[in-house]
C-alpha cells in the first residue's frame, strides 16, 4: 500500500523541524491547500554534512578576544581559567565543532611566540587593527597584551569540545616559524624543546592541531601577493612540516567572493609543478561578506554599506540577495578547482562569511566592527547554513565571522553583560544537521516581489535543507517574506512519518534584536506540526 503523509508547518522567518520516521515507503501527490510545499527526497542523498561547517571565527580584533572570550582569571566576571564562563555555557548548547584563531588579517602580523611562556613575560605589541580603534576602546584592543595565546586558545577549544584551527603568518614570519608553531602544538610530550616549553606552561599533552591556515587573504592584508606568488609561498611553507603522526590539513588563502582569477591562478601555478602538488592542499578558503546595500549605485566599500538596525524591507531583501550569492560562489570556484583537481581532493573552506554593515550599532562603544544582529541577520545566517548543507561534497569547513562582539556575532558581551543574538539562536536550531546525510529537498513557494528604487525586483520565498540521521529527519527552512507567514506542506518521499516537532524564530518587527537589557526579545519558540496520513 502506498501511504502519503502530509505535515504542515506554519513558517515565518526561520523554522527547524524534526520528524521521526517509522519505516520506508513510497509516496504520491500533494494536496493543494498550503501556501508552500516542500518535497524531501530521502532516496537522493547528497553527502554527509561535515560538522565543521558549523564552525566559528575568533580574531584578535577589538572586543572579540579581550572582553569577549577572555576576561582574565582575576576578573569578577565568572570565568574558567580566564575564559568567560557564560560564553562557554552557551556555546556548549550549539555543539561547536571548530574555532579559527587568531585571524583574519591579524594572523599575518602575529608572532605565535609572543603568546606562549610565562604570562608576566609576554610582550605587548601593536595590534594589526590598532589604527581603527577609538579613544573609547581599552588599551588591550590597541596594544595586544598577548595574555590570550596558543595555550589559552586551545584551552578554550577543549572547554567547548571543538577543534582548533590556527591561521599562520605568511606575510611577516619565515616558513621556519610556521613549522615551529606546529611543533610546539603537536610534538609528543618530552620529545622536543618546544614540547617541554608547552609542558612547562602546564600543557604536557600535545594539542593535536589538525587544521592550519597558510596565511589569510593573501591577495590583500595577507601580503598583497599575486595568486602565482602566493602558490609559490604555499608550496614552500608546506614542503616540510613535522607531522608528529597527525594528518595535517593545510588550508590555502582563497578568493574574496567572485575573484575567479585568484582561484584559477593559484591552482594553475600549483599544478605547473605537477598535479601532485595539490595533494598538500586540504582546503581552499573562500571569504564572502554581504556588504553592498547601495542597490546598484556604488561598489565603494565604505559608501556601499548599509545600517545594521535601521533598514527598510528593501534593505532586508537586498542583504539576502547579496548573501545568496554564496551558492554561485561555491559552485563557480568548485568548477575551476575541478579543472586542476578532477577528483576534488581539495574541499572548500568558507572560513569567513556574514553581513558587514557600517559602524554605529555596536552595544559597546569602541568595539571596532561590532554590529547588532537583528532578525534579518538570523534569516541571512539560516540561509547561509542551508546553502552549506546542500553542498556537503564541496564545503568541508565554514566559520561564521565572527563569534562574539564583531560582525555576524552569535554573542555580545561587555564586562559582566552578555546576550545571545538571533544569529546565536539560529546555530542552536541548526546544530542537529551536523553529521547527517544531506538529502535533496525541493521547495515550492511564491517569490517575494518588491520595488527597488522604482524598478521591480524579486527574491525567492522559501528555501532550506534537509538531513537524515538514522530515523530522524531534520529540516530547516527560511521564509524571506517580511510580513507573511507560509503554511508549508511537507511531503517526505521514502518514509512513513510517525511524529514531528517544530521550532520557529520570528518576531513582529523585522528589526527585532536582543540587547544586554532585553536578552529575550528574539528567541526560538516551539511550533505545532500537524501530521496527517493520506491514503
Ligand atoms: O572579519 C574581519 C576581517 O575581514 C578579517 O580580518 C579579514 O580576513 C577579512 O577581510
Short mmCIF file of C-alpha atoms and ligand atoms in Angstrom, two decimals:
data_model
loop_
_atom_site.label_atom_id
_atom_site.label_comp_id
_atom_site.label_asym_id
_atom_site.label_seq_id
_atom_site.Cartn_x
_atom_site.Cartn_y
_atom_site.Cartn_z
CA UNK A 1 0.00 0.00 0.00
CA UNK A 2 1.23 3.50 -0.81
CA UNK A 3 0.78 5.89 2.08
CA UNK A 4 1.17 9.61 1.83
CA UNK A 5 1.74 11.73 4.87
CA UNK A 6 1.43 15.46 4.81
CA UNK A 7 2.95 17.57 7.53
CA UNK A 8 2.18 21.22 7.95
CA UNK A 9 4.46 23.85 9.36
CA UNK A 10 3.32 27.43 9.74
CA UNK A 11 6.55 29.10 8.83
CA UNK A 12 7.54 32.69 9.33
CA UNK A 13 11.17 33.77 9.14
CA UNK A 14 13.02 30.64 10.20
CA UNK A 15 11.93 27.15 11.07
CA UNK A 16 13.66 23.99 12.18
CA UNK A 17 11.65 20.84 12.13
CA UNK A 18 12.41 17.32 13.23
CA UNK A 19 10.49 14.32 12.03
CA UNK A 20 10.73 10.79 13.32
CA UNK A 21 10.27 8.15 10.68
CA UNK A 22 8.78 4.74 11.28
CA UNK A 23 9.52 2.86 8.07
CA UNK A 24 10.47 3.18 4.41
CA UNK A 25 7.68 3.70 1.91
CA UNK A 26 6.85 5.48 -1.34
CA UNK A 27 4.51 8.43 -1.66
CA UNK A 28 2.28 10.19 -4.20
CA UNK A 29 0.91 13.69 -4.88
CA UNK A 30 0.43 16.85 -2.84
CA UNK A 31 -2.80 18.37 -1.65
CA UNK A 32 -3.37 21.91 -2.95
CA UNK A 33 -4.32 23.82 0.23
CA UNK A 34 -0.95 25.03 1.66
CA UNK A 35 0.84 28.31 0.79
CA UNK A 36 4.09 26.46 0.08
CA UNK A 37 5.32 22.93 -0.33
CA UNK A 38 8.43 21.01 0.41
CA UNK A 39 9.23 17.63 -1.00
CA UNK A 40 12.02 15.73 0.74
CA UNK A 41 13.58 13.02 -1.39
CA UNK A 42 15.15 10.57 1.02
CA UNK A 43 16.38 8.41 -1.81
CA UNK A 44 18.50 11.22 -3.24
CA UNK A 45 21.42 11.59 -0.81
CA UNK A 46 23.84 14.44 -1.44
CA UNK A 47 26.60 13.51 1.03
CA UNK A 48 27.38 13.72 4.72
CA UNK A 49 27.15 17.18 6.27
CA UNK A 50 30.55 17.95 7.77
CA UNK A 51 30.02 19.15 11.35
CA UNK A 52 32.78 21.67 10.66
CA UNK A 53 30.51 23.81 8.50
CA UNK A 54 29.04 24.94 11.84
CA UNK A 55 32.38 26.50 12.77
CA UNK A 56 33.38 29.81 14.34
CA UNK A 57 35.98 32.51 13.99
CA UNK A 58 37.67 34.45 16.82
CA UNK A 59 40.15 37.05 15.65
CA UNK A 60 42.31 39.14 17.96
CA UNK A 61 40.32 42.17 16.86
CA UNK A 62 38.95 44.83 19.18
CA UNK A 63 36.46 43.26 21.65
CA UNK A 64 36.44 39.72 20.25
CA UNK A 65 39.19 38.19 22.40
CA UNK A 66 39.75 40.78 25.13
CA UNK A 67 36.34 41.27 26.78
CA UNK A 68 34.51 38.79 24.54
CA UNK A 69 36.31 35.49 25.10
CA UNK A 70 38.97 36.42 27.65
CA UNK A 71 38.12 38.21 30.88
CA UNK A 72 41.10 37.00 32.93
CA UNK A 73 41.41 34.70 35.92
CA UNK A 74 41.10 37.57 38.43
CA UNK A 75 38.00 39.06 36.84
CA UNK A 76 34.74 39.43 38.74
CA UNK A 77 33.09 38.07 35.60
CA UNK A 78 32.55 34.32 36.13
CA UNK A 79 35.29 32.55 34.18
CA UNK A 80 37.02 29.23 33.67
CA UNK A 81 40.80 29.74 33.57
CA UNK A 82 40.16 33.33 32.45
CA UNK A 83 37.66 32.40 29.74
CA UNK A 84 34.16 33.87 30.01
CA UNK A 85 32.02 31.13 31.56
CA UNK A 86 28.68 32.27 30.13
CA UNK A 87 30.16 32.06 26.64
CA UNK A 88 31.36 28.51 27.24
CA UNK A 89 27.96 27.52 28.70
CA UNK A 90 26.08 28.96 25.73
CA UNK A 91 28.43 27.52 23.14
CA UNK A 92 28.11 24.03 24.58
CA UNK A 93 24.44 24.16 23.52
CA UNK A 94 25.36 24.52 19.85
CA UNK A 95 27.94 21.76 19.66
CA UNK A 96 30.71 23.91 18.18
CA UNK A 97 32.96 21.72 16.04
CA UNK A 98 35.84 24.04 15.16
CA UNK A 99 37.12 27.54 16.04
CA UNK A 100 39.53 29.60 13.92
CA UNK A 101 42.15 31.90 15.53
CA UNK A 102 43.98 34.35 15.62
CA UNK A 103 42.77 35.99 12.37
CA UNK A 104 41.83 37.22 9.85
CA UNK A 105 44.17 39.99 8.90
CA UNK A 106 45.63 39.87 12.41
CA UNK A 107 47.14 36.43 11.66
CA UNK A 108 49.71 37.80 9.22
CA UNK A 109 51.14 40.18 11.80
CA UNK A 110 51.15 37.70 14.69
CA UNK A 111 54.20 36.07 16.19
CA UNK A 112 52.93 32.98 17.99
CA UNK A 113 55.99 33.05 20.28
CA UNK A 114 54.69 36.28 21.87
CA UNK A 115 51.70 34.37 23.19
CA UNK A 116 53.38 31.44 24.96
CA UNK A 117 55.50 31.16 28.09
CA UNK A 118 55.10 32.90 31.47
CA UNK A 119 52.25 35.37 31.20
CA UNK A 120 54.07 38.18 33.02
CA UNK A 121 56.91 37.99 30.49
CA UNK A 122 54.81 38.18 27.36
CA UNK A 123 55.43 41.30 25.26
CA UNK A 124 52.86 43.95 24.37
CA UNK A 125 52.59 44.52 20.63
CA UNK A 126 50.71 46.94 18.44
CA UNK A 127 47.60 45.14 17.18
CA UNK A 128 47.04 44.96 13.42
CA UNK A 129 43.69 46.70 13.99
CA UNK A 130 45.11 49.48 16.22
CA UNK A 131 44.62 52.20 13.61
CA UNK A 132 40.83 51.75 13.66
CA UNK A 133 40.45 51.83 17.44
CA UNK A 134 38.74 54.83 19.03
CA UNK A 135 39.58 56.52 22.30
CA UNK A 136 36.63 54.68 23.90
CA UNK A 137 38.34 51.33 23.42
CA UNK A 138 40.52 49.83 26.17
CA UNK A 139 44.30 49.74 25.66
CA UNK A 140 44.26 45.94 25.18
CA UNK A 141 42.47 46.45 21.85
CA UNK A 142 45.24 48.65 20.53
CA UNK A 143 48.25 47.07 22.23
CA UNK A 144 47.98 43.31 22.36
CA UNK A 145 48.96 42.12 25.87
CA UNK A 146 49.38 38.58 24.49
CA UNK A 147 47.60 37.25 27.55
CA UNK A 148 45.47 35.07 25.29
CA UNK A 149 47.81 32.97 23.15
CA UNK A 150 48.00 29.45 21.80
CA UNK A 151 47.66 27.72 25.19
CA UNK A 152 44.63 29.74 26.18
CA UNK A 153 43.01 29.30 22.78
CA UNK A 154 43.45 25.53 22.88
CA UNK A 155 42.07 25.54 26.41
CA UNK A 156 39.03 27.44 25.13
CA UNK A 157 38.56 24.84 22.38
CA UNK A 158 38.90 22.00 24.88
CA UNK A 159 36.22 23.55 27.10
CA UNK A 160 33.92 23.63 24.07
CA UNK A 161 34.83 20.22 22.69
CA UNK A 162 35.86 21.99 19.46
CA UNK A 163 38.88 21.50 17.21
CA UNK A 164 41.36 24.38 16.98
CA UNK A 165 42.02 25.85 13.54
CA UNK A 166 45.12 28.06 13.58
CA UNK A 167 45.97 30.58 10.87
CA UNK A 168 49.71 31.04 10.36
CA UNK A 169 51.60 34.19 9.47
CA UNK A 170 52.91 34.06 5.89
CA UNK A 171 53.32 37.78 5.27
CA UNK A 172 55.79 38.56 8.04
CA UNK A 173 57.24 35.36 9.53
CA UNK A 174 59.52 32.87 7.77
CA UNK A 175 58.41 29.33 6.92
CA UNK A 176 60.51 28.03 9.80
CA UNK A 177 58.22 29.77 12.28
CA UNK A 178 55.25 28.02 10.76
CA UNK A 179 56.64 24.56 11.35
CA UNK A 180 57.95 25.53 14.78
CA UNK A 181 54.43 26.53 15.77
CA UNK A 182 53.16 23.18 14.53
CA UNK A 183 55.95 21.51 16.51
CA UNK A 184 55.02 23.46 19.66
CA UNK A 185 51.41 22.34 19.33
CA UNK A 186 51.79 18.77 18.23
CA UNK A 187 55.11 17.22 19.25
CA UNK A 188 54.64 14.41 21.79
CA UNK A 189 55.38 15.08 25.48
CA UNK A 190 59.11 15.16 26.19
CA UNK A 191 60.09 14.81 22.52
CA UNK A 192 61.28 18.32 21.64
CA UNK A 193 62.38 21.50 23.39
CA UNK A 194 59.10 23.09 22.32
CA UNK A 195 57.12 20.20 23.81
CA UNK A 196 58.99 20.89 27.06
CA UNK A 197 58.08 24.59 26.83
CA UNK A 198 54.46 23.59 26.36
CA UNK A 199 54.65 21.26 29.37
CA UNK A 200 56.24 23.99 31.49
CA UNK A 201 53.17 26.11 30.79
CA UNK A 202 51.00 23.28 32.15
CA UNK A 203 50.16 21.56 28.86
CA UNK A 204 52.02 18.27 28.81
CA UNK A 205 49.82 16.60 26.21
CA UNK A 206 50.08 17.61 22.59
CA UNK A 207 47.38 19.95 21.32
CA UNK A 208 46.93 17.82 18.20
CA UNK A 209 46.01 20.74 15.97
CA UNK A 210 44.99 19.38 12.59
CA UNK A 211 43.75 22.46 10.71
CA UNK A 212 46.34 25.07 9.68
CA UNK A 213 45.63 28.11 7.57
CA UNK A 214 48.64 29.07 5.47
CA UNK A 215 48.14 32.82 5.71
CA UNK A 216 44.89 34.73 5.29
CA UNK A 217 43.57 36.84 2.41
CA UNK A 218 46.96 36.66 0.71
CA UNK A 219 45.52 38.81 -2.11
CA UNK A 220 45.20 41.72 0.37
CA UNK A 221 46.17 42.18 4.03
CA UNK A 222 47.97 38.82 3.94
CA UNK A 223 50.75 40.20 1.73
CA UNK A 224 49.22 41.59 -1.48
CA UNK A 225 50.51 38.59 -3.41
CA UNK A 226 49.59 37.59 -6.91
CA UNK A 227 47.97 34.14 -6.96
CA UNK A 228 51.11 32.77 -8.60
CA UNK A 229 53.44 34.25 -5.98
CA UNK A 230 51.20 33.02 -3.19
CA UNK A 231 51.18 29.50 -4.67
CA UNK A 232 54.98 29.55 -4.59
CA UNK A 233 54.90 30.60 -0.93
CA UNK A 234 52.27 27.97 -0.15
CA UNK A 235 54.48 25.24 -1.62
CA UNK A 236 57.46 26.49 0.35
CA UNK A 237 55.60 26.73 3.69
CA UNK A 238 54.10 23.26 3.35
CA UNK A 239 57.02 21.33 1.82
CA UNK A 240 58.16 20.10 5.20
CA UNK A 241 56.21 20.40 8.43
CA UNK A 242 56.64 17.92 11.30
CA UNK A 243 53.53 15.75 11.28
CA UNK A 244 54.11 14.05 14.66
CA UNK A 245 51.80 11.33 13.42
CA UNK A 246 49.00 13.75 12.55
CA UNK A 247 47.27 14.12 9.25
CA UNK A 248 47.76 17.87 8.97
CA UNK A 249 45.17 19.76 6.94
CA UNK A 250 46.67 22.82 5.20
CA UNK A 251 44.21 25.45 4.08
CA UNK A 252 45.17 27.89 1.35
CA UNK A 253 44.12 31.54 1.47
CA UNK A 254 41.46 31.51 -1.23
CA UNK A 255 39.42 34.16 -3.00
CA UNK A 256 37.31 37.06 -1.92
CA UNK A 257 33.86 36.47 -3.41
CA UNK A 258 33.87 36.11 -7.17
CA UNK A 259 37.61 36.52 -7.67
CA UNK A 260 37.80 33.61 -10.12
CA UNK A 261 41.26 34.73 -11.29
CA UNK A 262 42.63 34.14 -7.80
CA UNK A 263 41.42 30.53 -7.72
CA UNK A 264 42.49 29.81 -11.29
CA UNK A 265 45.88 31.50 -10.90
CA UNK A 266 46.69 29.61 -7.70
CA UNK A 267 45.57 26.18 -8.91
CA UNK A 268 47.33 26.68 -12.25
CA UNK A 269 50.60 27.64 -10.58
CA UNK A 270 50.39 24.81 -8.05
CA UNK A 271 49.80 22.28 -10.84
CA UNK A 272 52.59 23.70 -13.01
CA UNK A 273 54.95 21.82 -10.73
CA UNK A 274 52.89 18.66 -11.15
CA UNK A 275 49.35 17.83 -10.09
CA UNK A 276 50.69 16.01 -7.04
CA UNK A 277 51.43 19.44 -5.53
CA UNK A 278 47.73 19.92 -4.94
CA UNK A 279 47.83 16.95 -2.56
CA UNK A 280 49.43 19.23 0.02
CA UNK A 281 46.32 21.42 -0.07
CA UNK A 282 43.43 20.17 2.10
CA UNK A 283 41.10 23.11 1.72
CA UNK A 284 40.68 26.31 -0.24
CA UNK A 285 39.37 29.21 1.83
CA UNK A 286 36.57 31.30 0.36
CA UNK A 287 35.50 34.58 2.02
CA UNK A 288 32.21 36.22 1.26
CA UNK A 289 30.73 39.18 3.12
CA UNK A 290 27.38 40.70 2.16
CA UNK A 291 28.04 44.41 2.42
CA UNK A 292 26.75 46.29 -0.61
CA UNK A 293 23.26 47.61 0.14
CA UNK A 294 23.53 50.55 -2.26
CA UNK A 295 21.02 48.97 -4.65
CA UNK A 296 23.50 49.06 -7.51
CA UNK A 297 24.63 52.68 -7.02
CA UNK A 298 28.24 52.08 -5.98
CA UNK A 299 30.94 49.47 -5.49
CA UNK A 300 32.69 51.64 -2.91
CA UNK A 301 33.49 49.57 0.20
CA UNK A 302 32.60 52.42 2.58
CA UNK A 303 29.75 54.11 0.74
CA UNK A 304 28.04 50.87 -0.26
CA UNK A 305 27.42 49.62 3.28
CA UNK A 306 24.03 49.78 5.00
CA UNK A 307 22.94 50.15 8.59
CA UNK A 308 22.65 47.14 10.89
CA UNK A 309 19.48 48.19 12.68
CA UNK A 310 17.86 50.99 10.66
CA UNK A 311 16.67 49.47 7.43
CA UNK A 312 13.56 49.12 5.32
CA UNK A 313 12.13 45.96 3.72
CA UNK A 314 14.09 46.63 0.51
CA UNK A 315 17.35 46.59 2.51
CA UNK A 316 16.23 43.29 4.01
CA UNK A 317 15.83 41.71 0.58
CA UNK A 318 19.00 43.33 -0.77
CA UNK A 319 21.04 41.87 2.07
CA UNK A 320 19.60 38.42 1.46
CA UNK A 321 20.30 38.82 -2.23
CA UNK A 322 23.96 39.65 -1.52
CA UNK A 323 24.28 36.70 0.86
CA UNK A 324 22.54 34.33 -1.53
CA UNK A 325 25.46 34.77 -3.94
CA UNK A 326 27.19 32.21 -1.73
CA UNK A 327 25.65 29.35 -3.70
CA UNK A 328 27.02 30.51 -7.06
CA UNK A 329 30.40 31.28 -5.46
CA UNK A 330 30.64 27.74 -4.13
CA UNK A 331 29.65 26.32 -7.50
CA UNK A 332 31.90 28.63 -9.51
CA UNK A 333 35.09 28.12 -7.51
CA UNK A 334 34.38 24.39 -7.28
CA UNK A 335 34.20 24.17 -11.04
CA UNK A 336 37.54 25.94 -11.51
CA UNK A 337 39.17 23.79 -8.82
CA UNK A 338 37.88 20.72 -10.65
CA UNK A 339 39.75 21.69 -13.83
CA UNK A 340 43.01 21.09 -11.96
CA UNK A 341 41.80 18.60 -9.36
CA UNK A 342 39.21 16.48 -11.18
CA UNK A 343 38.81 14.08 -8.28
CA UNK A 344 38.17 17.01 -5.96
CA UNK A 345 40.62 16.12 -3.21
CA UNK A 346 40.63 19.79 -2.26
CA UNK A 347 37.50 20.98 -0.44
CA UNK A 348 36.09 24.43 0.09
CA UNK A 349 36.60 26.09 3.47
CA UNK A 350 34.30 29.12 3.78
CA UNK A 351 36.14 30.43 6.81
CA UNK A 352 34.65 33.93 6.79
CA UNK A 353 31.01 34.64 6.00
CA UNK A 354 28.32 37.04 7.16
CA UNK A 355 26.86 40.53 6.67
CA UNK A 356 29.07 43.59 7.14
CA UNK A 357 27.39 46.92 7.96
CA UNK A 358 28.70 50.41 8.58
CA UNK A 359 29.71 51.27 12.17
CA UNK A 360 27.20 52.70 14.63
CA UNK A 361 25.13 49.87 16.09
CA UNK A 362 27.73 48.43 18.50
CA UNK A 363 26.45 47.76 22.03
CA UNK A 364 29.89 48.51 23.46
CA UNK A 365 31.22 51.91 22.37
CA UNK A 366 34.70 51.48 20.93
CA UNK A 367 34.27 47.89 19.75
CA UNK A 368 35.52 48.08 16.18
CA UNK A 369 33.49 46.11 13.59
CA UNK A 370 30.90 45.15 16.24
CA UNK A 371 27.36 45.24 14.92
CA UNK A 372 23.99 44.44 16.46
CA UNK A 373 22.37 41.43 14.76
CA UNK A 374 18.62 41.58 14.11
CA UNK A 375 16.06 39.12 12.81
CA UNK A 376 17.37 39.96 9.32
CA UNK A 377 20.79 38.54 10.23
CA UNK A 378 19.17 35.42 11.66
CA UNK A 379 17.37 34.84 8.36
CA UNK A 380 20.63 35.55 6.49
CA UNK A 381 22.50 33.05 8.67
CA UNK A 382 19.90 30.31 8.29
CA UNK A 383 20.01 30.83 4.52
CA UNK A 384 23.82 30.53 4.51
CA UNK A 385 23.87 27.37 6.65
CA UNK A 386 21.19 25.81 4.43
CA UNK A 387 23.38 26.57 1.43
CA UNK A 388 26.34 24.77 3.02
CA UNK A 389 24.09 21.83 3.94
CA UNK A 390 23.03 21.50 0.30
CA UNK A 391 26.67 21.20 -0.86
CA UNK A 392 28.12 18.61 1.51
CA UNK A 393 30.53 17.21 -1.06
CA UNK A 394 32.07 20.65 -1.65
CA UNK A 395 32.04 22.56 1.63
CA UNK A 396 34.01 20.90 4.41
CA UNK A 397 34.53 23.77 6.87
CA UNK A 398 32.77 27.11 7.34
CA UNK A 399 33.32 29.74 10.04
CA UNK A 400 30.82 32.48 10.78
CA UNK A 401 32.57 35.84 11.07
CA UNK A 402 32.84 36.38 13.97
CA UNK A 403 31.81 34.63 17.18
CA UNK A 404 31.44 37.50 19.65
CA UNK A 405 31.50 41.33 19.68
CA UNK A 406 32.11 41.62 15.97
CA UNK A 407 30.36 41.20 12.62
CA UNK A 408 27.66 38.49 12.44
CA UNK A 409 28.12 37.56 16.11
CA UNK A 410 26.31 34.82 17.96
CA UNK A 411 27.01 36.59 21.26
CA UNK A 412 27.61 40.10 22.54
CA UNK A 413 29.37 40.78 25.82
CA UNK A 414 30.87 43.61 27.79
CA UNK A 415 32.28 43.14 31.28
CA UNK A 416 29.54 41.22 33.14
CA UNK A 417 26.88 41.83 30.47
CA UNK A 418 26.10 39.15 27.92
CA UNK A 419 23.40 38.22 25.42
CA UNK A 420 22.71 35.62 22.75
CA UNK A 421 21.85 37.29 19.45
CA UNK A 422 19.24 35.99 16.96
CA UNK A 423 22.22 34.57 15.00
CA UNK A 424 23.23 32.54 18.06
CA UNK A 425 19.72 31.06 18.20
CA UNK A 426 20.00 30.01 14.56
CA UNK A 427 23.08 27.94 15.40
CA UNK A 428 21.10 26.22 18.16
CA UNK A 429 18.27 25.44 15.74
CA UNK A 430 20.60 24.14 13.02
CA UNK A 431 23.04 22.14 15.16
CA UNK A 432 21.06 18.93 14.62
CA UNK A 433 22.15 18.84 10.96
CA UNK A 434 25.75 18.03 11.90
CA UNK A 435 26.91 14.66 10.55
CA UNK A 436 23.56 13.99 8.88
CA UNK A 437 23.07 12.69 5.37
CA UNK A 438 22.03 15.69 3.32
CA UNK A 439 19.08 14.76 1.09
CA UNK A 440 17.54 16.62 -1.80
CA UNK A 441 14.72 18.95 -0.79
CA UNK A 442 12.51 20.69 -3.34
CA UNK A 443 10.85 23.88 -2.12
CA UNK A 444 7.96 25.40 -3.97
CA UNK A 445 6.69 28.79 -2.76
CA UNK A 446 5.70 32.15 -4.23
CA UNK A 447 8.57 34.58 -4.78
CA UNK A 448 8.59 37.90 -2.98
CA UNK A 449 8.18 40.94 -5.24
CA UNK A 450 9.33 44.39 -4.21
CA UNK A 451 10.08 47.81 -5.59
CA UNK A 452 13.82 48.51 -5.88
CA UNK A 453 14.00 52.26 -6.32
CA UNK A 454 11.30 52.30 -8.99
CA UNK A 455 12.30 49.03 -10.63
CA UNK A 456 10.57 45.69 -9.97
CA UNK A 457 12.69 43.14 -8.14
CA UNK A 458 12.06 39.73 -6.62
CA UNK A 459 13.59 37.18 -4.30
CA UNK A 460 12.75 33.56 -3.60
CA UNK A 461 10.18 32.99 -0.86
CA UNK A 462 11.15 29.78 0.90
CA UNK A 463 14.24 27.59 0.85
CA UNK A 464 16.11 25.32 3.20
CA UNK A 465 17.77 21.96 3.61
CA UNK A 466 17.12 18.51 4.99
CA UNK A 467 19.30 15.83 6.56
CA UNK A 468 18.69 12.30 7.65
CA UNK A 469 20.05 10.85 10.89
CA UNK A 470 19.10 7.20 11.04
CA UNK A 471 15.33 7.50 11.54
CA UNK A 472 15.29 11.23 12.30
CA UNK A 473 14.79 13.78 9.58
CA UNK A 474 15.91 17.36 10.24
CA UNK A 475 14.51 20.13 8.03
CA UNK A 476 15.39 23.80 8.27
CA UNK A 477 13.76 26.49 6.18
CA UNK A 478 13.90 30.24 5.72
CA UNK A 479 10.86 32.31 4.84
CA UNK A 480 12.22 35.55 3.39
CA UNK A 481 8.93 37.45 3.32
CA UNK A 482 9.00 40.46 5.68
CA UNK A 483 5.35 40.07 6.64
CA UNK A 484 3.60 36.89 5.56
CA UNK A 485 3.86 33.53 7.26
CA UNK A 486 3.70 30.50 4.99
CA UNK A 487 1.76 27.40 5.83
CA UNK A 488 4.03 24.78 4.35
CA UNK A 489 3.13 21.26 3.44
CA UNK A 490 5.99 18.79 3.76
CA UNK A 491 5.92 15.56 1.83
CA UNK A 492 8.57 13.04 2.77
CA UNK A 493 9.23 10.61 -0.03
CA UNK A 494 10.72 7.34 1.07
CA UNK A 495 9.43 7.01 4.64
CA UNK A 496 6.36 6.88 6.81
CA UNK A 497 6.45 9.75 9.29
CA UNK A 498 5.40 8.84 12.80
CA UNK A 499 5.69 12.21 14.54
CA UNK A 500 7.08 15.70 14.10
CA UNK A 501 8.06 18.72 16.13
CA UNK A 502 9.00 22.24 15.11
CA UNK A 503 10.76 25.39 16.30
CA UNK A 504 10.32 28.86 14.86
CA UNK A 505 12.40 32.00 15.22
CA UNK A 506 10.48 35.12 14.27
CA UNK A 507 9.25 38.48 15.57
CA UNK A 508 6.53 41.01 14.80
CA UNK A 509 9.20 43.58 13.93
CA UNK A 510 11.86 42.78 11.32
CA UNK A 511 14.33 44.93 13.31
CA UNK A 512 13.89 42.83 16.46
CA UNK A 513 17.14 42.07 18.30
CA UNK A 514 18.45 41.10 21.71
CA UNK A 515 20.42 43.52 23.85
CA UNK A 516 22.01 43.42 27.31
CA UNK A 517 18.78 44.89 28.71
CA UNK A 518 16.37 42.84 26.58
CA UNK A 519 18.00 39.47 26.28
CA UNK A 520 14.88 37.55 25.27
CA UNK A 521 13.34 39.78 22.59
CA UNK A 522 14.04 37.20 19.87
CA UNK A 523 14.09 33.57 20.96
CA UNK A 524 13.06 30.32 19.28
CA UNK A 525 9.57 29.04 20.09
CA UNK A 526 8.09 25.58 19.71
CA UNK A 527 5.81 25.27 16.69
CA UNK A 528 2.96 22.88 16.15
CA UNK A 529 3.49 20.43 13.30
CA UNK A 530 0.33 18.79 12.10
CA UNK A 531 0.79 15.25 10.75
CA UNK A 532 -1.79 13.61 8.53
CA UNK A 533 -1.70 10.31 6.72
CA UNK A 534 -3.22 10.36 3.24
CA UNK A 535 -4.18 7.07 1.72
O1 LIG B 1 36.49 39.55 9.79
C1 LIG B 1 37.14 40.78 9.65
C2 LIG B 1 38.20 40.77 8.57
O2 LIG B 1 37.61 40.55 7.33
C3 LIG B 1 39.25 39.69 8.64
O3 LIG B 1 40.29 40.03 9.50
C4 LIG B 1 39.74 39.58 7.24
O4 LIG B 1 40.22 38.31 6.93
C5 LIG B 1 38.53 39.98 6.42
O5 LIG B 1 38.84 40.91 5.46
#
